[in-house]
Amino acid sequence: MAKREEFDVCVVGTGAGGGVMIQQLTAAGFKVVALQRGPFLQGSDFDDDELATAVRDQVFSPNQRETYRFDEASPTVRGRFNATADCVGGTMTHWGGRSWRLRPEELQVLSHEGPVEGASLADWPISYEELEPFYEQAEVDFGVAGEAGTNPFEAPRKTAYPNPAHPDRASALYFADGAKKLGLHPFRVPLAINPALYGGRGPCRYAGACAGFGCPVHAKATTLSVSIPRALATGNLDLRPNSTALEVTVGPEGQAKSVRYLDWKRNLREVFARHFVVSGNAVGSAHLLLLSKSGSFPGGLANSSGLVGKNLTFHLRPMVGCLVDGPARGFTGVETHAAVDDFHASDPRRGFIRGGVVVETNDFSRQPIAYAVFGSAGFPGMRRRWGKDLKDFLRSFPSAVFLSAVLEDLPMEENRVDLSPDEKDEDGVPVPRITHRQHANDVAMHRWFEQRLADIAEATGARVRWLARIAGVTYVDEKIAMMGSTDLLGTCRMGKDPARSVLDPWCRTHDVKNLWVVDGSCFPTAGGYNPTLTILANAYRVADYFVREAKRQALR
């Protein structure tokens, strides 16, 4: 009888959190098995085909299924709400590369702001000073390009970026000019995209298709292009793509024992390890833990607090479009080139707490379908999206500039992920159900920032400006909410109190000491920036702790 193989670590998910854990643990000599739902794609699988990639979703997660409801009294709708990727490298394969460090106060929101009715604010159990060296490590490994010190409101840093900032495109210059006229401080966005050869990866071709697309030349740093190749080179990684985790099992002593999963042939298999790292994003990780019910954990694995799946946050994303007199060329370059951070800190005069960063973006000006379908939403005089109206609008494509913001929404326990009671996937597994609405603070913030975006657009000298709105992602009152996001946070928040958090400060579950959750689900609050660099930095921090504890034989 063959001896059962047991790995040192089993990692479920290979995105920003899981990929770094895999990279660091294999480098330290641990034998790691990694499960990833979806294929192991290569650069040759990526292009800028907007119809196949962005509209039909034939590349990254064609079989994704979710349900959504506004609250418990609302009807449930079915669809695909979150822009995730199921391939090796996870959602990071099609991120836009924005690489921000959270500001120190963003890790201590409850202490800085005090309690807010209806919100479940909590301080992070770690400080910026603890995270700072791992931000630096992430920036070096992923080759972030930027100009240190040009954002007067950025978090403290001790070193320069490893790569110089990307050059401006015309739309960024229009944005920067308008911002300066208002007394704001524009700067070039830090991006994990190579402006020149770095880390064995080539330079960006400035083709415009970053967010939502894979990079065919791997100029964009992802765990697919950075972490997985390094891990495979150690010989310590058993990578299993097209493997869908169904359950984390526990042994008689309450320790995680194995992961049951479906392989690429849809055969049920089981893999054993001494430690388990779940890194499936805030929806996927909570979903797997809730599926993993047992006599010891009838409400889902590591869920004695009842908080697994709760406190789901996205990010508010107001957007304004404008037309300038001259070519803006938003379809070139990278996703975003310029930003202002003047509105990030809380200001009690605004009538809400928190804030975020404002950027020039090509979300709707990188390709014509997005421009026609979404960029035209709210356009003055647009009566129909076909015929002469549409043709006239499309002629404005080269002169379009879009401004957007990434804003900190407040966590609420009622915003959550659980198991759909009536919708199952093709394997008979309950799909995730998302319950999500906006806090009143979110609504007020969104409205205020829409006006700031409009002010900047007007200051550019734009001849036309409009609110670019997508159904389900506009905020008129508290009865309108985001149904999904690219930034998935919360659901397994970390903290020191087991009754008020799922994870300890090292992202190890309070209930199961050999089970770790390392992705955006650990965030107690969302911050006002894109979260990926923080997910990477936190994963380096957790991996460093894991290796140190293992060396002194202190891991259980």
PDB file of N, CA, C and O in Angstrom, residues 496-528:
ATOM      1  N   LYS A 496      -6.897  40.934  17.655  1.00  0.00           N
ATOM      2  CA  LYS A 496      -6.367  40.252  18.833  1.00  0.00           C
ATOM      3  C   LYS A 496      -7.444  39.531  19.634  1.00  0.00           C
ATOM      4  O   LYS A 496      -7.141  38.602  20.378  1.00  0.00           O
ATOM      5  N   ASP A 497      -8.693  39.950  19.503  1.00  0.00           N
ATOM      6  CA  ASP A 497      -9.798  39.370  20.267  1.00  0.00           C
ATOM      7  C   ASP A 497     -10.494  38.293  19.444  1.00  0.00           C
ATOM      8  O   ASP A 497     -11.113  38.596  18.422  1.00  0.00           O
ATOM      9  N   PRO A 498     -10.429  37.018  19.861  1.00  0.00           N
ATOM     10  CA  PRO A 498     -11.077  35.947  19.084  1.00  0.00           C
ATOM     11  C   PRO A 498     -12.581  36.115  18.947  1.00  0.00           C
ATOM     12  O   PRO A 498     -13.177  35.557  18.018  1.00  0.00           O
ATOM     13  N   ALA A 499     -13.196  36.871  19.843  1.00  0.00           N
ATOM     14  CA  ALA A 499     -14.639  37.071  19.752  1.00  0.00           C
ATOM     15  C   ALA A 499     -15.007  38.124  18.714  1.00  0.00           C
ATOM     16  O   ALA A 499     -16.162  38.181  18.271  1.00  0.00           O
ATOM     17  N   ARG A 500     -14.035  38.958  18.300  1.00  0.00           N
ATOM     18  CA  ARG A 500     -14.310  40.050  17.374  1.00  0.00           C
ATOM     19  C   ARG A 500     -13.504  39.958  16.095  1.00  0.00           C
ATOM     20  O   ARG A 500     -13.464  40.908  15.307  1.00  0.00           O
ATOM     21  N   SER A 501     -12.859  38.830  15.870  1.00  0.00           N
ATOM     22  CA  SER A 501     -12.067  38.664  14.652  1.00  0.00           C
ATOM     23  C   SER A 501     -11.943  37.183  14.336  1.00  0.00           C
ATOM     24  O   SER A 501     -12.140  36.319  15.196  1.00  0.00           O
ATOM     25  N   VAL A 502     -11.594  36.882  13.107  1.00  0.00           N
ATOM     26  CA  VAL A 502     -11.421  35.494  12.646  1.00  0.00           C
ATOM     27  C   VAL A 502      -9.955  35.084  12.739  1.00  0.00           C
ATOM     28  O   VAL A 502      -9.639  33.939  13.073  1.00  0.00           O
ATOM     29  N   LEU A 503      -9.053  36.036  12.476  1.00  0.00           N
ATOM     30  CA  LEU A 503      -7.618  35.758  12.402  1.00  0.00           C
ATOM     31  C   LEU A 503      -6.874  36.498  13.502  1.00  0.00           C
ATOM     32  O   LEU A 503      -7.304  37.575  13.943  1.00  0.00           O
ATOM     33  N   ASP A 504      -5.729  35.942  13.901  1.00  0.00           N
ATOM     34  CA  ASP A 504      -4.867  36.660  14.832  1.00  0.00           C
ATOM     35  C   ASP A 504      -4.009  37.655  14.037  1.00  0.00           C
ATOM     36  O   ASP A 504      -4.132  37.744  12.805  1.00  0.00           O
ATOM     37  N   PRO A 505      -3.153  38.432  14.681  1.00  0.00           N
ATOM     38  CA  PRO A 505      -2.373  39.426  13.935  1.00  0.00           C
ATOM     39  C   PRO A 505      -1.444  38.851  12.879  1.00  0.00           C
ATOM     40  O   PRO A 505      -0.926  39.596  12.031  1.00  0.00           O
ATOM     41  N   TRP A 506      -1.198  37.536  12.905  1.00  0.00           N
ATOM     42  CA  TRP A 506      -0.348  36.891  11.902  1.00  0.00           C
ATOM     43  C   TRP A 506      -1.166  36.158  10.844  1.00  0.00           C
ATOM     44  O   TRP A 506      -0.639  35.347  10.094  1.00  0.00           O
ATOM     45  N   CYS A 507      -2.460  36.440  10.798  1.00  0.00           N
ATOM     46  CA  CYS A 507      -3.372  35.839   9.804  1.00  0.00           C
ATOM     47  C   CYS A 507      -3.569  34.344  10.010  1.00  0.00           C
ATOM     48  O   CYS A 507      -3.953  33.627   9.083  1.00  0.00           O
ATOM     49  N   ARG A 508      -3.308  33.868  11.217  1.00  0.00           N
ATOM     50  CA  ARG A 508      -3.619  32.487  11.580  1.00  0.00           C
ATOM     51  C   ARG A 508      -4.984  32.495  12.257  1.00  0.00           C
ATOM     52  O   ARG A 508      -5.272  33.354  13.087  1.00  0.00           O
ATOM     53  N   THR A 509      -5.857  31.556  11.913  1.00  0.00           N
ATOM     54  CA  THR A 509      -7.189  31.554  12.504  1.00  0.00           C
ATOM     55  C   THR A 509      -7.089  31.323  14.006  1.00  0.00           C
ATOM     56  O   THR A 509      -6.276  30.525  14.482  1.00  0.00           O
ATOM     57  N   HIS A 510      -7.923  32.016  14.758  1.00  0.00           N
ATOM     58  CA  HIS A 510      -7.949  31.833  16.202  1.00  0.00           C
ATOM     59  C   HIS A 510      -8.323  30.398  16.574  1.00  0.00           C
ATOM     60  O   HIS A 510      -7.813  29.837  17.553  1.00  0.00           O
ATOM     61  N   ASP A 511      -9.218  29.803  15.795  1.00  0.00           N
ATOM     62  CA  ASP A 511      -9.783  28.500  16.156  1.00  0.00           C
ATOM     63  C   ASP A 511      -8.908  27.322  15.750  1.00  0.00           C
ATOM     64  O   ASP A 511      -8.911  26.284  16.420  1.00  0.00           O
ATOM     65  N   VAL A 512      -8.189  27.448  14.628  1.00  0.00           N
ATOM     66  CA  VAL A 512      -7.437  26.324  14.064  1.00  0.00           C
ATOM     67  C   VAL A 512      -6.016  26.814  13.818  1.00  0.00           C
ATOM     68  O   VAL A 512      -5.762  27.580  12.885  1.00  0.00           O
ATOM     69  N   LYS A 513      -5.087  26.364  14.651  1.00  0.00           N
ATOM     70  CA  LYS A 513      -3.755  26.971  14.674  1.00  0.00           C
ATOM     71  C   LYS A 513      -2.898  26.639  13.464  1.00  0.00           C
ATOM     72  O   LYS A 513      -1.888  27.291  13.235  1.00  0.00           O
ATOM     73  N   ASN A 514      -3.265  25.649  12.673  1.00  0.00           N
ATOM     74  CA  ASN A 514      -2.481  25.367  11.466  1.00  0.00           C
ATOM     75  C   ASN A 514      -3.202  25.801  10.196  1.00  0.00           C
ATOM     76  O   ASN A 514      -2.904  25.340   9.107  1.00  0.00           O
ATOM     77  N   LEU A 515      -4.149  26.728  10.362  1.00  0.00           N
ATOM     78  CA  LEU A 515      -4.913  27.265   9.234  1.00  0.00           C
ATOM     79  C   LEU A 515      -4.714  28.778   9.180  1.00  0.00           C
ATOM     80  O   LEU A 515      -4.949  29.484  10.165  1.00  0.00           O
ATOM     81  N   TRP A 516      -4.282  29.274   8.016  1.00  0.00           N
ATOM     82  CA  TRP A 516      -3.970  30.682   7.808  1.00  0.00           C
ATOM     83  C   TRP A 516      -4.806  31.212   6.648  1.00  0.00           C
ATOM     84  O   TRP A 516      -5.098  30.474   5.699  1.00  0.00           O
ATOM     85  N   VAL A 517      -5.193  32.466   6.714  1.00  0.00           N
ATOM     86  CA  VAL A 517      -5.901  33.115   5.606  1.00  0.00           C
ATOM     87  C   VAL A 517      -5.114  34.364   5.247  1.00  0.00           C
ATOM     88  O   VAL A 517      -5.011  35.297   6.044  1.00  0.00           O
ATOM     89  N   VAL A 518      -4.532  34.367   4.046  1.00  0.00           N
ATOM     90  CA  VAL A 518      -3.613  35.436   3.657  1.00  0.00           C
ATOM     91  C   VAL A 518      -4.063  36.021   2.325  1.00  0.00           C
ATOM     92  O   VAL A 518      -3.678  35.557   1.251  1.00  0.00           O
ATOM     93  N   ASP A 519      -4.898  37.017   2.401  1.00  0.00           N
ATOM     94  CA  ASP A 519      -5.372  37.756   1.225  1.00  0.00           C
ATOM     95  C   ASP A 519      -6.084  39.001   1.727  1.00  0.00           C
ATOM     96  O   ASP A 519      -5.952  39.371   2.898  1.00  0.00           O
ATOM     97  N   GLY A 520      -6.870  39.647   0.895  1.00  0.00           N
ATOM     98  CA  GLY A 520      -7.545  40.872   1.304  1.00  0.00           C
ATOM     99  C   GLY A 520      -8.636  40.671   2.321  1.00  0.00           C
ATOM    100  O   GLY A 520      -9.117  41.655   2.905  1.00  0.00           O
ATOM    101  N   SER A 521      -9.049  39.436   2.565  1.00  0.00           N
ATOM    102  CA  SER A 521     -10.110  39.208   3.543  1.00  0.00           C
ATOM    103  C   SER A 521      -9.673  39.515   4.962  1.00  0.00           C
ATOM    104  O   SER A 521     -10.508  39.688   5.848  1.00  0.00           O
ATOM    105  N   CYS A 522      -8.369  39.625   5.226  1.00  0.00           N
ATOM    106  CA  CYS A 522      -7.889  39.917   6.579  1.00  0.00           C
ATOM    107  C   CYS A 522      -8.040  41.386   6.944  1.00  0.00           C
ATOM    108  O   CYS A 522      -7.920  41.746   8.117  1.00  0.00           O
ATOM    109  N   PHE A 523      -8.326  42.270   5.971  1.00  0.00           N
ATOM    110  CA  PHE A 523      -8.362  43.715   6.231  1.00  0.00           C
ATOM    111  C   PHE A 523      -9.516  44.065   7.178  1.00  0.00           C
ATOM    112  O   PHE A 523     -10.686  43.858   6.832  1.00  0.00           O
ATOM    113  N   PRO A 524      -9.250  44.685   8.337  1.00  0.00           N
ATOM    114  CA  PRO A 524     -10.350  45.176   9.178  1.00  0.00           C
ATOM    115  C   PRO A 524     -11.071  46.380   8.563  1.00  0.00           C
ATOM    116  O   PRO A 524     -12.270  46.558   8.757  1.00  0.00           O
ATOM    117  N   THR A 525     -10.328  47.241   7.876  1.00  0.00           N
ATOM    118  CA  THR A 525     -10.900  48.368   7.146  1.00  0.00           C
ATOM    119  C   THR A 525     -10.222  48.442   5.788  1.00  0.00           C
ATOM    120  O   THR A 525      -9.141  47.890   5.572  1.00  0.00           O
ATOM    121  N   ALA A 526     -10.848  49.171   4.852  1.00  0.00           N
ATOM    122  CA  ALA A 526     -10.457  49.066   3.448  1.00  0.00           C
ATOM    123  C   ALA A 526      -9.345  50.006   3.024  1.00  0.00           C
ATOM    124  O   ALA A 526      -8.614  49.719   2.076  1.00  0.00           O
ATOM    125  N   GLY A 527      -9.199  51.166   3.681  1.00  0.00           N
ATOM    126  CA  GLY A 527      -8.263  52.163   3.191  1.00  0.00           C
ATOM    127  C   GLY A 527      -8.772  52.828   1.924  1.00  0.00           C
ATOM    128  O   GLY A 527      -9.727  52.367   1.297  1.00  0.00           O
ATOM    129  N   GLY A 528      -8.134  53.915   1.526  1.00  0.00           N
ATOM    130  CA  GLY A 528      -8.555  54.678   0.359  1.00  0.00           C
ATOM    131  C   GLY A 528      -7.632  54.533  -0.827  1.00  0.00           C
ATOM    132  O   GLY A 528      -7.421  55.498  -1.573  1.00  0.00           O
TER     133      GLY A 528
END
